[in-house]
Amino acid sequence: MSTFKNDVYDICDAVANEFSGWTFASGQFKNKSLKHSDLIVHPGFGFERGTTPLQPSVTVNNKRAIKLSKQLLGVGRATSIVNFQVIAHALVHTPENFRLGALIVEERDAFLTAAKTTPAVQQRTLDIADAYPLLVATMKDGIAFIETHYALLSEEALLKASPPVYTTRHENSPYDQMEKQKGVDMCIVRTLLGDFEFVERYLSDDFKTIFPKRMDELNKIIDALPRLKRLYSGTGVTI
């Protein structure tokens, strides 16, 4: 029997076919054309009783960064993530009322009647029958952001140009590419480049962040630096 989730995924499969090099699997759009990194547009689905939010983000996963993260921290994490909500002002293809996210539902009229939603939620709610063009727009905006904010010509260029630089939609959406987990991930990236001083500088009080730094994870990287420095000195790589 067809389910709402399967129906949404079928639409996503059709959307992926519109974009060369992209596929849809495991709930996300992925491009694996680069040898060193995977490019992802993640819809941010979360299925529950015939509904799912659409909260997209773009992700870049560098394979060596993930490997080093697993080695040092015990878990492989995304190299870079940017949520659409933060860059909503820069979206071009996504209709304005959906730039902060949407709610896809199985039957919009029935849902709105039963849920007693606010006008703001109603504007962001759409029937699954209308989801295809919105998901196409999501892909267009995601791909455009990746192509304009990441250096994709080579792995070295990508790593050296990380994190991506962009403006946020307002002051309540801080630029967070050096915050919390993302800050740790950038330390992993700089370590791959042999920039070991960056890690020590990031750990210092002179490097200001909005949120507390993840000291437990940062100390694991610091503990590994002597070994990584020796390895880099001998081979030019850390992993």
JSON list of C-alpha atoms in Angstrom, two decimals:
[
{"chain": "A", "resi": 1, "resn": "MET", "atom": "CA", "xyz": [0.00, 0.00, 0.00]},
{"chain": "A", "resi": 2, "resn": "SER", "atom": "CA", "xyz": [1.26, 3.48, -0.87]},
{"chain": "A", "resi": 3, "resn": "THR", "atom": "CA", "xyz": [2.15, 5.69, 2.08]},
{"chain": "A", "resi": 4, "resn": "PHE", "atom": "CA", "xyz": [2.56, 9.43, 2.39]},
{"chain": "A", "resi": 5, "resn": "LYS", "atom": "CA", "xyz": [6.32, 9.06, 2.91]},
{"chain": "A", "resi": 6, "resn": "ASN", "atom": "CA", "xyz": [6.68, 6.84, -0.14]},
{"chain": "A", "resi": 7, "resn": "ASP", "atom": "CA", "xyz": [4.67, 9.31, -2.20]},
{"chain": "A", "resi": 8, "resn": "VAL", "atom": "CA", "xyz": [6.90, 12.20, -1.14]},
{"chain": "A", "resi": 9, "resn": "TYR", "atom": "CA", "xyz": [10.00, 10.15, -1.90]},
{"chain": "A", "resi": 10, "resn": "ASP", "atom": "CA", "xyz": [8.63, 9.28, -5.34]},
{"chain": "A", "resi": 11, "resn": "ILE", "atom": "CA", "xyz": [8.24, 12.99, -6.02]},
{"chain": "A", "resi": 12, "resn": "CYS", "atom": "CA", "xyz": [11.82, 13.57, -4.86]},
{"chain": "A", "resi": 13, "resn": "ASP", "atom": "CA", "xyz": [13.06, 10.86, -7.24]},
{"chain": "A", "resi": 14, "resn": "ALA", "atom": "CA", "xyz": [11.35, 12.68, -10.09]},
{"chain": "A", "resi": 15, "resn": "VAL", "atom": "CA", "xyz": [12.81, 16.01, -8.96]},
{"chain": "A", "resi": 16, "resn": "ALA", "atom": "CA", "xyz": [16.33, 14.58, -8.83]},
{"chain": "A", "resi": 17, "resn": "ASN", "atom": "CA", "xyz": [15.98, 13.47, -12.44]},
{"chain": "A", "resi": 18, "resn": "GLU", "atom": "CA", "xyz": [15.67, 17.13, -13.41]},
{"chain": "A", "resi": 19, "resn": "PHE", "atom": "CA", "xyz": [19.25, 17.83, -12.29]},
{"chain": "A", "resi": 20, "resn": "SER", "atom": "CA", "xyz": [22.29, 16.22, -13.91]},
{"chain": "A", "resi": 21, "resn": "GLY", "atom": "CA", "xyz": [24.50, 14.31, -11.49]},
{"chain": "A", "resi": 22, "resn": "TRP", "atom": "CA", "xyz": [21.98, 14.34, -8.66]},
{"chain": "A", "resi": 23, "resn": "THR", "atom": "CA", "xyz": [20.12, 11.41, -7.12]},
{"chain": "A", "resi": 24, "resn": "PHE", "atom": "CA", "xyz": [17.71, 11.04, -4.21]},
{"chain": "A", "resi": 25, "resn": "ALA", "atom": "CA", "xyz": [18.42, 8.40, -1.58]},
{"chain": "A", "resi": 26, "resn": "SER", "atom": "CA", "xyz": [18.07, 8.02, 2.19]},
{"chain": "A", "resi": 27, "resn": "GLY", "atom": "CA", "xyz": [15.95, 11.15, 2.39]},
{"chain": "A", "resi": 28, "resn": "GLN", "atom": "CA", "xyz": [18.38, 13.54, 0.71]},
{"chain": "A", "resi": 29, "resn": "PHE", "atom": "CA", "xyz": [19.50, 14.79, -2.69]},
{"chain": "A", "resi": 30, "resn": "LYS", "atom": "CA", "xyz": [23.12, 13.92, -3.33]},
{"chain": "A", "resi": 31, "resn": "ASN", "atom": "CA", "xyz": [25.74, 14.62, -5.98]},
{"chain": "A", "resi": 32, "resn": "LYS", "atom": "CA", "xyz": [28.78, 12.32, -5.92]},
{"chain": "A", "resi": 33, "resn": "SER", "atom": "CA", "xyz": [30.48, 13.58, -9.06]},
{"chain": "A", "resi": 34, "resn": "LEU", "atom": "CA", "xyz": [33.47, 14.91, -7.11]},
{"chain": "A", "resi": 35, "resn": "LYS", "atom": "CA", "xyz": [36.00, 12.30, -6.01]},
{"chain": "A", "resi": 36, "resn": "HIS", "atom": "CA", "xyz": [36.84, 14.07, -2.78]},
{"chain": "A", "resi": 37, "resn": "SER", "atom": "CA", "xyz": [33.47, 15.35, -1.50]},
{"chain": "A", "resi": 38, "resn": "ASP", "atom": "CA", "xyz": [29.74, 14.69, -1.63]},
{"chain": "A", "resi": 39, "resn": "LEU", "atom": "CA", "xyz": [27.36, 17.59, -2.25]},
{"chain": "A", "resi": 40, "resn": "ILE", "atom": "CA", "xyz": [23.96, 17.37, -0.57]},
{"chain": "A", "resi": 41, "resn": "VAL", "atom": "CA", "xyz": [20.68, 19.27, -0.53]},
{"chain": "A", "resi": 42, "resn": "HIS", "atom": "CA", "xyz": [18.84, 17.95, 2.51]},
{"chain": "A", "resi": 43, "resn": "PRO", "atom": "CA", "xyz": [15.07, 18.56, 2.62]},
{"chain": "A", "resi": 44, "resn": "GLY", "atom": "CA", "xyz": [14.88, 18.16, 6.39]},
{"chain": "A", "resi": 45, "resn": "PHE", "atom": "CA", "xyz": [11.90, 15.82, 6.26]},
{"chain": "A", "resi": 46, "resn": "GLY", "atom": "CA", "xyz": [10.33, 14.46, 9.45]},
{"chain": "A", "resi": 47, "resn": "PHE", "atom": "CA", "xyz": [7.28, 12.33, 8.73]},
{"chain": "A", "resi": 48, "resn": "GLU", "atom": "CA", "xyz": [4.37, 12.11, 11.15]},
{"chain": "A", "resi": 49, "resn": "ARG", "atom": "CA", "xyz": [0.73, 11.17, 10.43]},
{"chain": "A", "resi": 50, "resn": "GLY", "atom": "CA", "xyz": [0.53, 12.37, 6.84]},
{"chain": "A", "resi": 51, "resn": "THR", "atom": "CA", "xyz": [2.67, 15.47, 7.29]},
{"chain": "A", "resi": 52, "resn": "THR", "atom": "CA", "xyz": [6.31, 16.46, 7.03]},
{"chain": "A", "resi": 53, "resn": "PRO", "atom": "CA", "xyz": [8.16, 19.74, 7.44]},
{"chain": "A", "resi": 54, "resn": "LEU", "atom": "CA", "xyz": [10.37, 20.94, 4.62]},
{"chain": "A", "resi": 55, "resn": "GLN", "atom": "CA", "xyz": [13.38, 22.59, 6.29]},
{"chain": "A", "resi": 56, "resn": "PRO", "atom": "CA", "xyz": [16.14, 22.45, 3.67]},
{"chain": "A", "resi": 57, "resn": "SER", "atom": "CA", "xyz": [19.87, 22.81, 4.11]},
{"chain": "A", "resi": 58, "resn": "VAL", "atom": "CA", "xyz": [22.97, 22.34, 1.99]},
{"chain": "A", "resi": 59, "resn": "THR", "atom": "CA", "xyz": [25.78, 20.09, 3.13]},
{"chain": "A", "resi": 60, "resn": "VAL", "atom": "CA", "xyz": [29.28, 19.41, 1.84]},
{"chain": "A", "resi": 61, "resn": "ASN", "atom": "CA", "xyz": [30.95, 16.23, 3.05]},
{"chain": "A", "resi": 62, "resn": "ASN", "atom": "CA", "xyz": [34.66, 16.00, 2.39]},
{"chain": "A", "resi": 63, "resn": "LYS", "atom": "CA", "xyz": [35.63, 12.34, 2.58]},
{"chain": "A", "resi": 64, "resn": "ARG", "atom": "CA", "xyz": [39.01, 12.85, 4.25]},
{"chain": "A", "resi": 65, "resn": "ALA", "atom": "CA", "xyz": [37.55, 15.27, 6.79]},
{"chain": "A", "resi": 66, "resn": "ILE", "atom": "CA", "xyz": [34.91, 12.72, 7.72]},
{"chain": "A", "resi": 67, "resn": "LYS", "atom": "CA", "xyz": [37.58, 10.01, 8.03]},
{"chain": "A", "resi": 68, "resn": "LEU", "atom": "CA", "xyz": [39.76, 12.19, 10.28]},
{"chain": "A", "resi": 69, "resn": "SER", "atom": "CA", "xyz": [36.73, 13.16, 12.35]},
{"chain": "A", "resi": 70, "resn": "LYS", "atom": "CA", "xyz": [35.92, 9.50, 12.91]},
{"chain": "A", "resi": 71, "resn": "GLN", "atom": "CA", "xyz": [39.52, 8.83, 13.85]},
{"chain": "A", "resi": 72, "resn": "LEU", "atom": "CA", "xyz": [39.85, 11.69, 16.34]},
{"chain": "A", "resi": 73, "resn": "LEU", "atom": "CA", "xyz": [36.32, 12.13, 17.67]},
{"chain": "A", "resi": 74, "resn": "GLY", "atom": "CA", "xyz": [34.73, 8.73, 17.09]},
{"chain": "A", "resi": 75, "resn": "VAL", "atom": "CA", "xyz": [32.09, 10.09, 14.72]},
{"chain": "A", "resi": 76, "resn": "GLY", "atom": "CA", "xyz": [32.13, 11.32, 11.14]},
{"chain": "A", "resi": 77, "resn": "ARG", "atom": "CA", "xyz": [30.30, 14.62, 10.70]},
{"chain": "A", "resi": 78, "resn": "ALA", "atom": "CA", "xyz": [29.38, 16.93, 7.88]},
{"chain": "A", "resi": 79, "resn": "THR", "atom": "CA", "xyz": [32.19, 19.20, 6.78]},
{"chain": "A", "resi": 80, "resn": "SER", "atom": "CA", "xyz": [29.87, 22.16, 6.19]},
{"chain": "A", "resi": 81, "resn": "ILE", "atom": "CA", "xyz": [26.15, 22.78, 6.73]},
{"chain": "A", "resi": 82, "resn": "VAL", "atom": "CA", "xyz": [24.09, 25.87, 5.90]},
{"chain": "A", "resi": 83, "resn": "ASN", "atom": "CA", "xyz": [20.38, 25.98, 6.68]},
{"chain": "A", "resi": 84, "resn": "PHE", "atom": "CA", "xyz": [18.05, 27.71, 4.22]},
{"chain": "A", "resi": 85, "resn": "GLN", "atom": "CA", "xyz": [16.36, 29.60, 7.07]},
{"chain": "A", "resi": 86, "resn": "VAL", "atom": "CA", "xyz": [19.59, 31.48, 7.74]},
{"chain": "A", "resi": 87, "resn": "ILE", "atom": "CA", "xyz": [19.97, 32.54, 4.09]},
{"chain": "A", "resi": 88, "resn": "ALA", "atom": "CA", "xyz": [16.26, 32.97, 3.34]},
{"chain": "A", "resi": 89, "resn": "HIS", "atom": "CA", "xyz": [16.85, 36.51, 2.05]},
{"chain": "A", "resi": 90, "resn": "ALA", "atom": "CA", "xyz": [19.19, 35.15, -0.63]},
{"chain": "A", "resi": 91, "resn": "LEU", "atom": "CA", "xyz": [16.84, 32.48, -2.00]},
{"chain": "A", "resi": 92, "resn": "VAL", "atom": "CA", "xyz": [15.68, 33.22, -5.52]},
{"chain": "A", "resi": 93, "resn": "HIS", "atom": "CA", "xyz": [13.65, 30.26, -6.73]},
{"chain": "A", "resi": 94, "resn": "THR", "atom": "CA", "xyz": [11.74, 29.34, -3.56]},
{"chain": "A", "resi": 95, "resn": "PRO", "atom": "CA", "xyz": [8.44, 31.28, -3.27]},
{"chain": "A", "resi": 96, "resn": "GLU", "atom": "CA", "xyz": [8.65, 33.94, -0.58]},
{"chain": "A", "resi": 97, "resn": "ASN", "atom": "CA", "xyz": [6.08, 32.37, 1.75]},
{"chain": "A", "resi": 98, "resn": "PHE", "atom": "CA", "xyz": [8.09, 29.12, 1.84]},
{"chain": "A", "resi": 99, "resn": "ARG", "atom": "CA", "xyz": [11.60, 30.56, 2.34]},
{"chain": "A", "resi": 100, "resn": "LEU", "atom": "CA", "xyz": [11.53, 29.92, 6.08]},
{"chain": "A", "resi": 101, "resn": "GLY", "atom": "CA", "xyz": [10.26, 26.38, 5.53]},
{"chain": "A", "resi": 102, "resn": "ALA", "atom": "CA", "xyz": [7.05, 24.62, 4.63]},
{"chain": "A", "resi": 103, "resn": "LEU", "atom": "CA", "xyz": [4.71, 21.90, 5.80]},
{"chain": "A", "resi": 104, "resn": "ILE", "atom": "CA", "xyz": [3.77, 19.27, 3.23]},
{"chain": "A", "resi": 105, "resn": "VAL", "atom": "CA", "xyz": [0.55, 17.44, 4.06]},
{"chain": "A", "resi": 106, "resn": "GLU", "atom": "CA", "xyz": [-1.43, 14.59, 2.56]},
{"chain": "A", "resi": 107, "resn": "GLU", "atom": "CA", "xyz": [-4.65, 16.59, 2.20]},
{"chain": "A", "resi": 108, "resn": "ARG", "atom": "CA", "xyz": [-4.29, 20.33, 2.81]},
{"chain": "A", "resi": 109, "resn": "ASP", "atom": "CA", "xyz": [-7.99, 21.22, 3.17]},
{"chain": "A", "resi": 110, "resn": "ALA", "atom": "CA", "xyz": [-8.65, 18.41, 5.62]},
{"chain": "A", "resi": 111, "resn": "PHE", "atom": "CA", "xyz": [-5.50, 19.22, 7.58]},
{"chain": "A", "resi": 112, "resn": "LEU", "atom": "CA", "xyz": [-6.31, 22.93, 7.91]},
{"chain": "A", "resi": 113, "resn": "THR", "atom": "CA", "xyz": [-9.87, 22.15, 8.96]},
{"chain": "A", "resi": 114, "resn": "ALA", "atom": "CA", "xyz": [-8.78, 19.73, 11.67]},
{"chain": "A", "resi": 115, "resn": "ALA", "atom": "CA", "xyz": [-5.63, 21.47, 12.90]},
{"chain": "A", "resi": 116, "resn": "LYS", "atom": "CA", "xyz": [-7.02, 24.97, 13.57]},
{"chain": "A", "resi": 117, "resn": "THR", "atom": "CA", "xyz": [-3.78, 26.56, 12.39]},
{"chain": "A", "resi": 118, "resn": "THR", "atom": "CA", "xyz": [-2.80, 30.22, 12.33]},
{"chain": "A", "resi": 119, "resn": "PRO", "atom": "CA", "xyz": [-2.79, 32.21, 9.09]},
{"chain": "A", "resi": 120, "resn": "ALA", "atom": "CA", "xyz": [1.02, 32.12, 9.06]},
{"chain": "A", "resi": 121, "resn": "VAL", "atom": "CA", "xyz": [1.03, 28.30, 9.18]},
{"chain": "A", "resi": 122, "resn": "GLN", "atom": "CA", "xyz": [-1.67, 28.15, 6.54]},
{"chain": "A", "resi": 123, "resn": "GLN", "atom": "CA", "xyz": [0.49, 30.17, 4.16]},
{"chain": "A", "resi": 124, "resn": "ARG", "atom": "CA", "xyz": [3.34, 27.72, 4.62]},
{"chain": "A", "resi": 125, "resn": "THR", "atom": "CA", "xyz": [1.23, 24.57, 4.27]},
{"chain": "A", "resi": 126, "resn": "LEU", "atom": "CA", "xyz": [0.84, 22.87, 0.91]},
{"chain": "A", "resi": 127, "resn": "ASP", "atom": "CA", "xyz": [-0.78, 19.73, -0.40]},
{"chain": "A", "resi": 128, "resn": "ILE", "atom": "CA", "xyz": [1.48, 16.92, -1.55]},
{"chain": "A", "resi": 129, "resn": "ALA", "atom": "CA", "xyz": [0.00, 17.40, -5.03]},
{"chain": "A", "resi": 130, "resn": "ASP", "atom": "CA", "xyz": [1.69, 20.82, -5.10]},
{"chain": "A", "resi": 131, "resn": "ALA", "atom": "CA", "xyz": [5.04, 19.71, -3.66]},
{"chain": "A", "resi": 132, "resn": "TYR", "atom": "CA", "xyz": [6.89, 19.01, -6.92]},
{"chain": "A", "resi": 133, "resn": "PRO", "atom": "CA", "xyz": [7.51, 22.62, -8.03]},
{"chain": "A", "resi": 134, "resn": "LEU", "atom": "CA", "xyz": [8.53, 23.65, -4.52]},
{"chain": "A", "resi": 135, "resn": "LEU", "atom": "CA", "xyz": [11.08, 20.83, -4.32]},
{"chain": "A", "resi": 136, "resn": "VAL", "atom": "CA", "xyz": [12.42, 21.80, -7.74]},
{"chain": "A", "resi": 137, "resn": "ALA", "atom": "CA", "xyz": [12.84, 25.36, -6.44]},
{"chain": "A", "resi": 138, "resn": "THR", "atom": "CA", "xyz": [14.56, 24.01, -3.33]},
{"chain": "A", "resi": 139, "resn": "MET", "atom": "CA", "xyz": [17.04, 22.15, -5.50]},
{"chain": "A", "resi": 140, "resn": "LYS", "atom": "CA", "xyz": [17.70, 25.18, -7.68]},
{"chain": "A", "resi": 141, "resn": "ASP", "atom": "CA", "xyz": [18.41, 27.36, -4.66]},
{"chain": "A", "resi": 142, "resn": "GLY", "atom": "CA", "xyz": [20.53, 24.68, -3.01]},
{"chain": "A", "resi": 143, "resn": "ILE", "atom": "CA", "xyz": [22.66, 24.01, -6.06]},
{"chain": "A", "resi": 144, "resn": "ALA", "atom": "CA", "xyz": [23.07, 27.73, -6.73]},
{"chain": "A", "resi": 145, "resn": "PHE", "atom": "CA", "xyz": [24.31, 28.28, -3.17]},
{"chain": "A", "resi": 146, "resn": "ILE", "atom": "CA", "xyz": [26.77, 25.39, -3.39]},
{"chain": "A", "resi": 147, "resn": "GLU", "atom": "CA", "xyz": [28.15, 26.56, -6.73]},
{"chain": "A", "resi": 148, "resn": "THR", "atom": "CA", "xyz": [28.60, 30.16, -5.60]},
{"chain": "A", "resi": 149, "resn": "HIS", "atom": "CA", "xyz": [29.85, 29.63, -2.03]},
{"chain": "A", "resi": 150, "resn": "TYR", "atom": "CA", "xyz": [32.15, 26.60, -2.25]},
{"chain": "A", "resi": 151, "resn": "ALA", "atom": "CA", "xyz": [35.37, 26.25, -4.28]},
{"chain": "A", "resi": 152, "resn": "LEU", "atom": "CA", "xyz": [34.67, 23.02, -6.13]},
{"chain": "A", "resi": 153, "resn": "LEU", "atom": "CA", "xyz": [37.56, 22.96, -8.63]},
{"chain": "A", "resi": 154, "resn": "SER", "atom": "CA", "xyz": [39.77, 20.86, -6.35]},
{"chain": "A", "resi": 155, "resn": "GLU", "atom": "CA", "xyz": [39.84, 19.38, -2.87]},
{"chain": "A", "resi": 156, "resn": "GLU", "atom": "CA", "xyz": [42.58, 21.76, -1.78]},
{"chain": "A", "resi": 157, "resn": "ALA", "atom": "CA", "xyz": [40.61, 24.76, -3.04]},
{"chain": "A", "resi": 158, "resn": "LEU", "atom": "CA", "xyz": [37.49, 23.56, -1.26]},
{"chain": "A", "resi": 159, "resn": "LEU", "atom": "CA", "xyz": [39.26, 23.07, 2.06]},
{"chain": "A", "resi": 160, "resn": "LYS", "atom": "CA", "xyz": [41.22, 26.33, 1.88]},
{"chain": "A", "resi": 161, "resn": "ALA", "atom": "CA", "xyz": [38.05, 28.32, 1.13]},
{"chain": "A", "resi": 162, "resn": "SER", "atom": "CA", "xyz": [36.14, 26.79, 4.03]},
{"chain": "A", "resi": 163, "resn": "PRO", "atom": "CA", "xyz": [33.98, 27.81, 5.76]},
{"chain": "A", "resi": 164, "resn": "PRO", "atom": "CA", "xyz": [31.68, 29.44, 3.19]},
{"chain": "A", "resi": 165, "resn": "VAL", "atom": "CA", "xyz": [31.17, 33.16, 3.64]},
{"chain": "A", "resi": 166, "resn": "TYR", "atom": "CA", "xyz": [27.62, 34.53, 3.43]},
{"chain": "A", "resi": 167, "resn": "THR", "atom": "CA", "xyz": [25.31, 37.06, 5.04]},
{"chain": "A", "resi": 168, "resn": "THR", "atom": "CA", "xyz": [22.48, 35.95, 7.30]},
{"chain": "A", "resi": 169, "resn": "ARG", "atom": "CA", "xyz": [18.92, 37.20, 6.99]},
{"chain": "A", "resi": 170, "resn": "HIS", "atom": "CA", "xyz": [19.00, 39.20, 10.22]},
{"chain": "A", "resi": 171, "resn": "GLU", "atom": "CA", "xyz": [20.96, 39.66, 13.44]},
{"chain": "A", "resi": 172, "resn": "ASN", "atom": "CA", "xyz": [18.98, 36.94, 15.20]},
{"chain": "A", "resi": 173, "resn": "SER", "atom": "CA", "xyz": [20.46, 34.44, 12.73]},
{"chain": "A", "resi": 174, "resn": "PRO", "atom": "CA", "xyz": [24.17, 34.72, 13.53]},
{"chain": "A", "resi": 175, "resn": "TYR", "atom": "CA", "xyz": [26.86, 33.55, 11.14]},
{"chain": "A", "resi": 176, "resn": "ASP", "atom": "CA", "xyz": [27.67, 30.29, 12.91]},
{"chain": "A", "resi": 177, "resn": "GLN", "atom": "CA", "xyz": [30.32, 28.57, 10.82]},
{"chain": "A", "resi": 178, "resn": "MET", "atom": "CA", "xyz": [32.83, 28.83, 13.69]},
{"chain": "A", "resi": 179, "resn": "GLU", "atom": "CA", "xyz": [30.35, 27.97, 16.43]},
{"chain": "A", "resi": 180, "resn": "LYS", "atom": "CA", "xyz": [29.91, 24.78, 18.46]},
{"chain": "A", "resi": 181, "resn": "GLN", "atom": "CA", "xyz": [30.18, 21.64, 16.31]},
{"chain": "A", "resi": 182, "resn": "LYS", "atom": "CA", "xyz": [30.90, 23.64, 13.17]},
{"chain": "A", "resi": 183, "resn": "GLY", "atom": "CA", "xyz": [33.93, 25.21, 14.85]},
{"chain": "A", "resi": 184, "resn": "VAL", "atom": "CA", "xyz": [35.29, 21.78, 15.68]},
{"chain": "A", "resi": 185, "resn": "ASP", "atom": "CA", "xyz": [34.66, 20.68, 12.09]},
{"chain": "A", "resi": 186, "resn": "MET", "atom": "CA", "xyz": [36.66, 23.65, 10.80]},
{"chain": "A", "resi": 187, "resn": "CYS", "atom": "CA", "xyz": [39.53, 22.62, 13.06]},
{"chain": "A", "resi": 188, "resn": "ILE", "atom": "CA", "xyz": [39.41, 19.21, 11.37]},
{"chain": "A", "resi": 189, "resn": "VAL", "atom": "CA", "xyz": [39.54, 20.91, 7.96]},
{"chain": "A", "resi": 190, "resn": "ARG", "atom": "CA", "xyz": [42.50, 23.10, 8.90]},
{"chain": "A", "resi": 191, "resn": "THR", "atom": "CA", "xyz": [44.31, 20.08, 10.30]},
{"chain": "A", "resi": 192, "resn": "LEU", "atom": "CA", "xyz": [43.97, 18.37, 6.93]},
{"chain": "A", "resi": 193, "resn": "LEU", "atom": "CA", "xyz": [45.73, 21.37, 5.39]},
{"chain": "A", "resi": 194, "resn": "GLY", "atom": "CA", "xyz": [48.57, 21.19, 7.88]},
{"chain": "A", "resi": 195, "resn": "ASP", "atom": "CA", "xyz": [47.46, 24.44, 9.54]},
{"chain": "A", "resi": 196, "resn": "PHE", "atom": "CA", "xyz": [47.96, 23.16, 13.07]},
{"chain": "A", "resi": 197, "resn": "GLU", "atom": "CA", "xyz": [48.34, 26.65, 14.50]},
{"chain": "A", "resi": 198, "resn": "PHE", "atom": "CA", "xyz": [44.72, 27.37, 13.63]},
{"chain": "A", "resi": 199, "resn": "VAL", "atom": "CA", "xyz": [43.53, 24.69, 16.04]},
{"chain": "A", "resi": 200, "resn": "GLU", "atom": "CA", "xyz": [45.60, 26.12, 18.87]},
{"chain": "A", "resi": 201, "resn": "ARG", "atom": "CA", "xyz": [44.45, 29.65, 18.00]},
{"chain": "A", "resi": 202, "resn": "TYR", "atom": "CA", "xyz": [40.80, 28.62, 17.90]},
{"chain": "A", "resi": 203, "resn": "LEU", "atom": "CA", "xyz": [41.17, 27.02, 21.32]},
{"chain": "A", "resi": 204, "resn": "SER", "atom": "CA", "xyz": [42.62, 30.23, 22.82]},
{"chain": "A", "resi": 205, "resn": "ASP", "atom": "CA", "xyz": [40.67, 32.99, 24.55]},
{"chain": "A", "resi": 206, "resn": "ASP", "atom": "CA", "xyz": [41.70, 35.37, 21.76]},
{"chain": "A", "resi": 207, "resn": "PHE", "atom": "CA", "xyz": [39.44, 33.56, 19.30]},
{"chain": "A", "resi": 208, "resn": "LYS", "atom": "CA", "xyz": [35.99, 34.85, 20.21]},
{"chain": "A", "resi": 209, "resn": "THR", "atom": "CA", "xyz": [32.82, 32.83, 19.60]},
{"chain": "A", "resi": 210, "resn": "ILE", "atom": "CA", "xyz": [29.20, 33.52, 20.42]},
{"chain": "A", "resi": 211, "resn": "PHE", "atom": "CA", "xyz": [28.58, 30.15, 22.05]},
{"chain": "A", "resi": 212, "resn": "PRO", "atom": "CA", "xyz": [30.87, 28.10, 24.33]},
{"chain": "A", "resi": 213, "resn": "LYS", "atom": "CA", "xyz": [33.45, 26.05, 22.48]},
{"chain": "A", "resi": 214, "resn": "ARG", "atom": "CA", "xyz": [33.27, 22.27, 22.58]},
{"chain": "A", "resi": 215, "resn": "MET", "atom": "CA", "xyz": [36.36, 21.81, 24.69]},
{"chain": "A", "resi": 216, "resn": "ASP", "atom": "CA", "xyz": [36.11, 18.05, 25.08]},
{"chain": "A", "resi": 217, "resn": "GLU", "atom": "CA", "xyz": [36.29, 17.52, 21.33]},
{"chain": "A", "resi": 218, "resn": "LEU", "atom": "CA", "xyz": [38.85, 20.26, 20.78]},
{"chain": "A", "resi": 219, "resn": "ASN", "atom": "CA", "xyz": [41.14, 18.72, 23.39]},
{"chain": "A", "resi": 220, "resn": "LYS", "atom": "CA", "xyz": [40.98, 15.42, 21.53]},
{"chain": "A", "resi": 221, "resn": "ILE", "atom": "CA", "xyz": [42.27, 17.18, 18.44]},
{"chain": "A", "resi": 222, "resn": "ILE", "atom": "CA", "xyz": [44.96, 18.97, 20.45]},
{"chain": "A", "resi": 223, "resn": "ASP", "atom": "CA", "xyz": [46.10, 15.65, 21.95]},
{"chain": "A", "resi": 224, "resn": "ALA", "atom": "CA", "xyz": [46.50, 14.22, 18.46]},
{"chain": "A", "resi": 225, "resn": "LEU", "atom": "CA", "xyz": [48.46, 17.18, 17.04]},
{"chain": "A", "resi": 226, "resn": "PRO", "atom": "CA", "xyz": [51.97, 15.86, 17.81]},
{"chain": "A", "resi": 227, "resn": "ARG", "atom": "CA", "xyz": [51.26, 12.65, 15.90]},
{"chain": "A", "resi": 228, "resn": "LEU", "atom": "CA", "xyz": [49.52, 14.50, 13.07]},
{"chain": "A", "resi": 229, "resn": "LYS", "atom": "CA", "xyz": [52.39, 16.98, 12.78]},
{"chain": "A", "resi": 230, "resn": "ARG", "atom": "CA", "xyz": [54.90, 14.15, 12.45]},
{"chain": "A", "resi": 231, "resn": "LEU", "atom": "CA", "xyz": [52.74, 12.44, 9.86]},
{"chain": "A", "resi": 232, "resn": "TYR", "atom": "CA", "xyz": [52.27, 15.64, 7.88]},
{"chain": "A", "resi": 233, "resn": "SER", "atom": "CA", "xyz": [55.97, 16.42, 8.03]},
{"chain": "A", "resi": 234, "resn": "GLY", "atom": "CA", "xyz": [56.84, 13.04, 6.57]},
{"chain": "A", "resi": 235, "resn": "THR", "atom": "CA", "xyz": [54.07, 12.54, 4.03]},
{"chain": "A", "resi": 236, "resn": "GLY", "atom": "CA", "xyz": [52.38, 15.90, 3.45]},
{"chain": "A", "resi": 237, "resn": "VAL", "atom": "CA", "xyz": [49.04, 14.51, 4.63]},
{"chain": "A", "resi": 238, "resn": "THR", "atom": "CA", "xyz": [47.44, 13.85, 8.00]},
{"chain": "A", "resi": 239, "resn": "ILE", "atom": "CA", "xyz": [45.25, 10.97, 6.85]}
]
